[in-house]
PDB file of C-alpha atoms in Angstrom:
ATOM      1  CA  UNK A  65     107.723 127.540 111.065  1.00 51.00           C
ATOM      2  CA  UNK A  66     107.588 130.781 109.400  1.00 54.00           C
ATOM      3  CA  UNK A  67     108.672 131.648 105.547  1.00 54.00           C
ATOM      4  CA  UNK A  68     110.214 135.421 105.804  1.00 51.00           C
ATOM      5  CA  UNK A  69     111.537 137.496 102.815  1.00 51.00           C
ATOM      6  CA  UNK A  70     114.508 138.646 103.149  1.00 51.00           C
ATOM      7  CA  UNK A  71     114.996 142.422 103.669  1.00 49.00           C
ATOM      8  CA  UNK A  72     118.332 142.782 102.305  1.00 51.00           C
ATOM      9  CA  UNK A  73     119.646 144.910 105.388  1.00 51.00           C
ATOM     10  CA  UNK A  74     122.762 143.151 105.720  1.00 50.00           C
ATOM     11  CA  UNK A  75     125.216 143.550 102.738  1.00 52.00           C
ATOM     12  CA  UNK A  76     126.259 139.596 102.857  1.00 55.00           C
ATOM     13  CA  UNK A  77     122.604 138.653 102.688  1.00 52.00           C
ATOM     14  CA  UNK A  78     122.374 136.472  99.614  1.00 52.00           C
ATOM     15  CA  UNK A  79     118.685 134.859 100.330  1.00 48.00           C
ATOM     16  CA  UNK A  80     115.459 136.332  99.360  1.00 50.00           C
ATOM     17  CA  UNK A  81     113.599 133.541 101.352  1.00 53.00           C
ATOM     18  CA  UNK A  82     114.305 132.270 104.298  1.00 55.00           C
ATOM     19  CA  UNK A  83     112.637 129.132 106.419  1.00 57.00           C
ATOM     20  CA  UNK A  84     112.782 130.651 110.181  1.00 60.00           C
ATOM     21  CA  UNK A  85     111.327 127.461 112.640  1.00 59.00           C
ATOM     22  CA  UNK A  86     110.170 128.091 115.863  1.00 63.00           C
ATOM     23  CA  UNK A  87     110.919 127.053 118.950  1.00 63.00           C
ATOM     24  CA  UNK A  88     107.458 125.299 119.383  1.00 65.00           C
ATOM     25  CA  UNK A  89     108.018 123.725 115.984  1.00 59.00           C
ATOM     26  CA  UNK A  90     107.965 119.704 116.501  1.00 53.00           C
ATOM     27  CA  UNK A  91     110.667 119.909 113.673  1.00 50.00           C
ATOM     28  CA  UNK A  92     112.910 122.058 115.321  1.00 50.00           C
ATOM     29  CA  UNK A  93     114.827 120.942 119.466  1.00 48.00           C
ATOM     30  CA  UNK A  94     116.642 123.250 121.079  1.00 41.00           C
ATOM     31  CA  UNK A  95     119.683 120.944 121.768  1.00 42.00           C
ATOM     32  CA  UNK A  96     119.402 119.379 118.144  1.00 43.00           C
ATOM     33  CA  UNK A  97     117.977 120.763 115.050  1.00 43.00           C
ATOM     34  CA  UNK A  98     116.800 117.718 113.299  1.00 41.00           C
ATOM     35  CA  UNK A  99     115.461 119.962 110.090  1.00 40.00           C
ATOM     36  CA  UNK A 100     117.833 118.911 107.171  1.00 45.00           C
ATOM     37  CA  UNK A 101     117.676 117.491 103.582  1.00 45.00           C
ATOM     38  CA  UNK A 102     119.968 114.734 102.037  1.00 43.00           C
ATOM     39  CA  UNK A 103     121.992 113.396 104.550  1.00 44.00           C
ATOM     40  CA  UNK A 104     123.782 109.912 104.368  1.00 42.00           C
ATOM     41  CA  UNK A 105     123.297 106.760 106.189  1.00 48.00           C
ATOM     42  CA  UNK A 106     125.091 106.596 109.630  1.00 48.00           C
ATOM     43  CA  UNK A 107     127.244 103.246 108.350  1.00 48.00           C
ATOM     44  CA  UNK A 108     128.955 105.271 105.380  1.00 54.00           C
ATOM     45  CA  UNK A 109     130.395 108.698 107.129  1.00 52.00           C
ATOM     46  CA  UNK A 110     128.780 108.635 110.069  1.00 54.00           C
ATOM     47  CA  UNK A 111     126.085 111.679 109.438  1.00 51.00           C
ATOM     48  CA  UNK A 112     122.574 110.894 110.481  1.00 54.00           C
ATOM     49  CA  UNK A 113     120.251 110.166 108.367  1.00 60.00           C
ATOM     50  CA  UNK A 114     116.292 109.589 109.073  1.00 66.00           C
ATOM     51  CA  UNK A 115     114.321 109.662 106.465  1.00 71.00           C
ATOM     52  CA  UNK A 116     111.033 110.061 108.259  1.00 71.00           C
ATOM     53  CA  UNK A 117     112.561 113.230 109.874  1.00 73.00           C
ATOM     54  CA  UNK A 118     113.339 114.693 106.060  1.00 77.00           C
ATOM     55  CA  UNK A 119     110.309 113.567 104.917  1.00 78.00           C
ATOM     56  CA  UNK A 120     108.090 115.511 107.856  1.00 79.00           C
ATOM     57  CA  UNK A 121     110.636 118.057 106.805  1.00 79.00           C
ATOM     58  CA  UNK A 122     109.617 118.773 103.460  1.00 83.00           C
ATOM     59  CA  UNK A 123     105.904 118.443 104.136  1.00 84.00           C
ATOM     60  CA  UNK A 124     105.829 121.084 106.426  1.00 82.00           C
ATOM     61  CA  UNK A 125     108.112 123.282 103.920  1.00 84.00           C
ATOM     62  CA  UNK A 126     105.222 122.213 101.544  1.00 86.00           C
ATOM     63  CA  UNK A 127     102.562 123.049 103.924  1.00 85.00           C
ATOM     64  CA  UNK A 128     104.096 126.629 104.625  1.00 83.00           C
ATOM     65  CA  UNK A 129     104.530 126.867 100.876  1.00 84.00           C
ATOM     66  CA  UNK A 130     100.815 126.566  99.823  1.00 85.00           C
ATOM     67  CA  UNK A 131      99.999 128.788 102.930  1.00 83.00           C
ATOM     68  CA  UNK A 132     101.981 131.087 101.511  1.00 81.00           C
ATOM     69  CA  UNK A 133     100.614 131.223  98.101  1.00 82.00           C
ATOM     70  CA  UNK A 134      96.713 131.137  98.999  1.00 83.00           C
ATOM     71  CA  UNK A 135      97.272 134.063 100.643  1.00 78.00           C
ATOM     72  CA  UNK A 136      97.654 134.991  97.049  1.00 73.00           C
ATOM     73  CA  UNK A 137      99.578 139.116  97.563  1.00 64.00           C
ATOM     74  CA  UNK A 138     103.325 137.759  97.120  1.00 64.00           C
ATOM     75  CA  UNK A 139     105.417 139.692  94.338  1.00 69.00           C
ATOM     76  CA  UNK A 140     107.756 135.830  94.472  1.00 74.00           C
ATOM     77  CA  UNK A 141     104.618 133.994  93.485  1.00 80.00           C
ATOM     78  CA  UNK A 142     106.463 132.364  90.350  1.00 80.00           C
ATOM     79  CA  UNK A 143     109.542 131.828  92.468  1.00 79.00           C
ATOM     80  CA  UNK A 144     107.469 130.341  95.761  1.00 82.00           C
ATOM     81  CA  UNK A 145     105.682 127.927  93.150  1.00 85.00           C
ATOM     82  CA  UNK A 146     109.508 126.896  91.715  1.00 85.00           C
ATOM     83  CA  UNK A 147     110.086 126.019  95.292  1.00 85.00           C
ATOM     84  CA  UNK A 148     107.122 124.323  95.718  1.00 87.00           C
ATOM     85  CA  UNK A 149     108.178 122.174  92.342  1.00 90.00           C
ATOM     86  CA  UNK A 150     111.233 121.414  94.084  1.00 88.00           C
ATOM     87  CA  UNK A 151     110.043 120.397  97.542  1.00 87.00           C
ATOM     88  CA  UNK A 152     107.277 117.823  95.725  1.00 88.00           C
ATOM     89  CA  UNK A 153     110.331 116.319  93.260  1.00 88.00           C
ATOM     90  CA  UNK A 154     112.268 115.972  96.618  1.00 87.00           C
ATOM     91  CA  UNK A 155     109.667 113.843  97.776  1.00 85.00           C
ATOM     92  CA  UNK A 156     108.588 111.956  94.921  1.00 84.00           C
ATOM     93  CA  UNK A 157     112.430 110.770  95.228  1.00 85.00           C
ATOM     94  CA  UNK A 158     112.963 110.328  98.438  1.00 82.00           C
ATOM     95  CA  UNK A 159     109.852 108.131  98.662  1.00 76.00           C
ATOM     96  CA  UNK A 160     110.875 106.241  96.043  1.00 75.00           C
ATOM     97  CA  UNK A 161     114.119 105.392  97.951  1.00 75.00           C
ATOM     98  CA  UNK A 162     112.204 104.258 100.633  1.00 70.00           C
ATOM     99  CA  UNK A 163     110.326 102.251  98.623  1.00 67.00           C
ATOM    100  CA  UNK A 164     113.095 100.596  97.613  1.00 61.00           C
ATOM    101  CA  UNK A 165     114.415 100.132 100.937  1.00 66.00           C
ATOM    102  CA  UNK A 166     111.837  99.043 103.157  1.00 66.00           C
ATOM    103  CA  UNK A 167     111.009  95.679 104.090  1.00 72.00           C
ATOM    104  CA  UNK A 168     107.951  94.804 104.823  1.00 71.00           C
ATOM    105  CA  UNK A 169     107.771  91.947 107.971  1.00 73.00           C
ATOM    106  CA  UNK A 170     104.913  89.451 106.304  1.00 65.00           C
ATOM    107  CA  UNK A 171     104.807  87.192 109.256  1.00 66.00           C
ATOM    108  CA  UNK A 172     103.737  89.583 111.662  1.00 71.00           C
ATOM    109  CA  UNK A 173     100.547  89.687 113.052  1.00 73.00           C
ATOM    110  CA  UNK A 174      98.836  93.428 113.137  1.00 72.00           C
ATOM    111  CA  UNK A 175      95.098  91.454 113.563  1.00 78.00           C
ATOM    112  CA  UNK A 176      94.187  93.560 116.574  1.00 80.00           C
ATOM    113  CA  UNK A 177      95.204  96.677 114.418  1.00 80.00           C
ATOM    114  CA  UNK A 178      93.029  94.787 111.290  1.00 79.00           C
ATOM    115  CA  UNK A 179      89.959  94.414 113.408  1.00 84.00           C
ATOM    116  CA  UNK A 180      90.178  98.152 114.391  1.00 82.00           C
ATOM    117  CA  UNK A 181      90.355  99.301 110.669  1.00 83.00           C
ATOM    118  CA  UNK A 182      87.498  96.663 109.991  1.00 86.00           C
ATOM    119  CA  UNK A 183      85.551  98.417 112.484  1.00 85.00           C
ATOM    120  CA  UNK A 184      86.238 102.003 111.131  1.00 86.00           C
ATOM    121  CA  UNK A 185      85.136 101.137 107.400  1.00 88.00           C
ATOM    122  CA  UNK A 186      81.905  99.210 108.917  1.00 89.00           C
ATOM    123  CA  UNK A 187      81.457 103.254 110.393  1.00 86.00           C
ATOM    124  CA  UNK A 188      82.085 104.746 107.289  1.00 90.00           C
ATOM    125  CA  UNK A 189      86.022 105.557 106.849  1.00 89.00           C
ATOM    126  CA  UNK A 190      88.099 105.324 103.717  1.00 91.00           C
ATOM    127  CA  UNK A 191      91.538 104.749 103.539  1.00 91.00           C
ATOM    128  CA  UNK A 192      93.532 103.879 101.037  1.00 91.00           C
ATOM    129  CA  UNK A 193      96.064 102.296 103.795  1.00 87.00           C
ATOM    130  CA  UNK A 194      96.925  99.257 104.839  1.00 84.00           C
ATOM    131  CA  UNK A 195      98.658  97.943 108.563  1.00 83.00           C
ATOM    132  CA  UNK A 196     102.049  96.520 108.410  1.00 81.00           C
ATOM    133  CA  UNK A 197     104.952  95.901 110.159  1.00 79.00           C
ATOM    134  CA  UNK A 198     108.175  97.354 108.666  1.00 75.00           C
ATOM    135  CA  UNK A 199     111.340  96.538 109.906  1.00 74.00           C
ATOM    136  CA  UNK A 200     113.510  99.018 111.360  1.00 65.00           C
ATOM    137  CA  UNK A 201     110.649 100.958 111.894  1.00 66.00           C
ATOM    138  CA  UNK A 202     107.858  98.600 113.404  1.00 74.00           C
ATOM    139  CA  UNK A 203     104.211  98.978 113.335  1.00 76.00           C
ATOM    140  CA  UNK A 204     102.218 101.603 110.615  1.00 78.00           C
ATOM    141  CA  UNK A 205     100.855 102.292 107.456  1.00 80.00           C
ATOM    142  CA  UNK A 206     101.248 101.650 103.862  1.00 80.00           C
ATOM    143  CA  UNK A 207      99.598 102.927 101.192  1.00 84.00           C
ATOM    144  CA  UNK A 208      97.299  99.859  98.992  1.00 86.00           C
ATOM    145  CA  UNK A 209      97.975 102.304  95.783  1.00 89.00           C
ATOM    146  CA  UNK A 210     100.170 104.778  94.494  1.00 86.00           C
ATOM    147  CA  UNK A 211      99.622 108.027  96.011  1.00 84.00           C
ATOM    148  CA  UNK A 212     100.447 111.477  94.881  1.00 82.00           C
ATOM    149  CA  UNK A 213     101.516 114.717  96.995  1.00 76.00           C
ATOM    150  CA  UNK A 214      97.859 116.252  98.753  1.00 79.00           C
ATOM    151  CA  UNK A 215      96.022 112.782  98.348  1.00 86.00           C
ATOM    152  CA  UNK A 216      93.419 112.007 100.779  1.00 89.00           C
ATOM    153  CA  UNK A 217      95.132 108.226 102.447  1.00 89.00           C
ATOM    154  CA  UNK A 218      92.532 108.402 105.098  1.00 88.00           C
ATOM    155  CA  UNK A 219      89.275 109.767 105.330  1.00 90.00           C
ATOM    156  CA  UNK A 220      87.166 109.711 108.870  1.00 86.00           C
ATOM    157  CA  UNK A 221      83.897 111.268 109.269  1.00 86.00           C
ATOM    158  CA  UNK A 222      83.184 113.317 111.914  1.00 82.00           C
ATOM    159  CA  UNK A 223      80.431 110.919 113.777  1.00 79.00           C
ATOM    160  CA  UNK A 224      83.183 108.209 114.065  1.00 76.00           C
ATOM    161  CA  UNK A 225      85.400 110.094 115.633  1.00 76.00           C
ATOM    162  CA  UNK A 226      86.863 108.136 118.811  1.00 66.00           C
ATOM    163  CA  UNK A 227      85.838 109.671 122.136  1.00 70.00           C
ATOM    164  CA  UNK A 228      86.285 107.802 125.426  1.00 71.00           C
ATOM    165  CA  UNK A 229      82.615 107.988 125.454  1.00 72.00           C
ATOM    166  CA  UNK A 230      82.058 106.435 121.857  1.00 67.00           C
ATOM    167  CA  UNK A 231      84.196 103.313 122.763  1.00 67.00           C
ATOM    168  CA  UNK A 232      82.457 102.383 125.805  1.00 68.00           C
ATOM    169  CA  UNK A 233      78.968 102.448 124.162  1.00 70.00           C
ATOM    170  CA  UNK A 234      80.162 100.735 121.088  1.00 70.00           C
ATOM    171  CA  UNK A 235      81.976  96.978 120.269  1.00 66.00           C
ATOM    172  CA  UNK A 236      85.197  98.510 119.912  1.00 64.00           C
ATOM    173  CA  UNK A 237      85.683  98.393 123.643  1.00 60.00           C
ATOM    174  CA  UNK A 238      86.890  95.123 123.175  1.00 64.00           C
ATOM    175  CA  UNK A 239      89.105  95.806 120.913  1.00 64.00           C
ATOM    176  CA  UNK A 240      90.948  98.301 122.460  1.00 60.00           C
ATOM    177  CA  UNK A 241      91.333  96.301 125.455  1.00 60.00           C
ATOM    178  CA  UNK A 242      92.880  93.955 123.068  1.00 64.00           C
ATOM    179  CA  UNK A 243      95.389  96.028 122.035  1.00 64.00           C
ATOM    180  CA  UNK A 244      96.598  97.631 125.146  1.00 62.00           C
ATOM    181  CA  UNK A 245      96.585  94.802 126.981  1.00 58.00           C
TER     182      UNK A 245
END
C-alpha cells in the first residue's frame, strides 16, 4: 500500500492524499477489495461487515502513516498526524465494539496451546496475551490487560525462535505432535 499526494492534474480532483493498495497487498484481491471502514452487519442490510478485515485495515493505514512521517520531509506533516489521530480513534472504537461483542467460549480446552505458551515464557518470552476460544471466530489471542495502539502484546527473543531444528532438539517436540495430531 502506498500513500500518494495528490498532484492536482485533473480539475475534479478533490483529494490531497490518496491510499493507492497494491496488487500484492494482502488487504487488497483482485476479484474483491475487502479494504473498507464502517460497514454494517450482514443481518441488518445485507453489507458485509468483518471487523478483523477493518481492523487489519486501519493498522496498515497506521503503519503507512508513521512511515510516512519518520521520513520526516512532508509539507502535510500536521495534516498526516490529523489522520493519524483519526485512524487510532477509529480503532480505539471499533475495539471497543468488539469488546462488547465477543464471547469468550470458557469451556473450551486450548491446554495444548497453554503448554506451548508455558514453554515459550520458561525460554524467555513476554506476552501480555492470553489463549482463548472466541466464538464466531475460534481459536486466538486476548490481551490479559488493556492495551494501547504500538504496545508490545508479545515479545520473543531471537534464541527462541522456532526452527524445525530447535523443536527436535528440545521438549517441545512433543508438544507439537500434540497439537497437530
Amino acid at each position: 500500500m502506498q500513500l500518494h499526494l495528490s498532484n492536482k492534474t485533473v480539475e475534479n480532483d478533490e483529494y490531497l492524499l490518496v491510499l493507492k493498495p497494491s496488487e500484492e497487498d494482502p488487504l487488497f484481491e483482485i476479484k474483491k477489495i475487502e479494504l473498507y471502514f464502517g460497514g454494517v452487519d450482514t443481518n441488518s442490510s445485507g453489507v458485509l461487515y468483518n471487523p478483523r478485515i477493518e481492523l487489519e485495515a486501519l493498522h496498515s493505514i497506521l503503519s503507512l502513516i508513521d512511515k510516512t512521517l519518520s521520513s520526516g520531509n512532508h509539507a502535510l506533516t500536521s495534516i498526516l498526524q490529523d489522520l493519524r489521530d483519526v485512524c487510532i480513534d477509529m480503532i480505539k472504537e471499533l475495539g471497543g465494539k468488539i469488546r462488547l461483542e465477543t464471547r469468550i467460549v470458557t469451556d473450551f480446552s486450548c491446554d495444548n496451546e497453554r503448554c506451548l505458551l508455558q514453554w515459550g515464557e520458561s525460554s524467555g518470552v513476554q506476552r501480555k496475551l492470553e489463549v482463548a476460544y472466541v466464538e464466531g471466530a475460534g481459536r486466538g489471542a486476548i490481551a490479559t490487560e488493556d492495551l494501547k495502539v504500538g504496545d508490545i502484546a508479545l515479545e520473543i527473543p531471537v534464541s527462541v525462535i522456532i526452527s524445525e531444528e530447535l523443536v527436535h532438539e528440545s521438549d517441545m517436540g512433543t508438544i507439537e505432535w500434540s497439537i497437530y495430531h
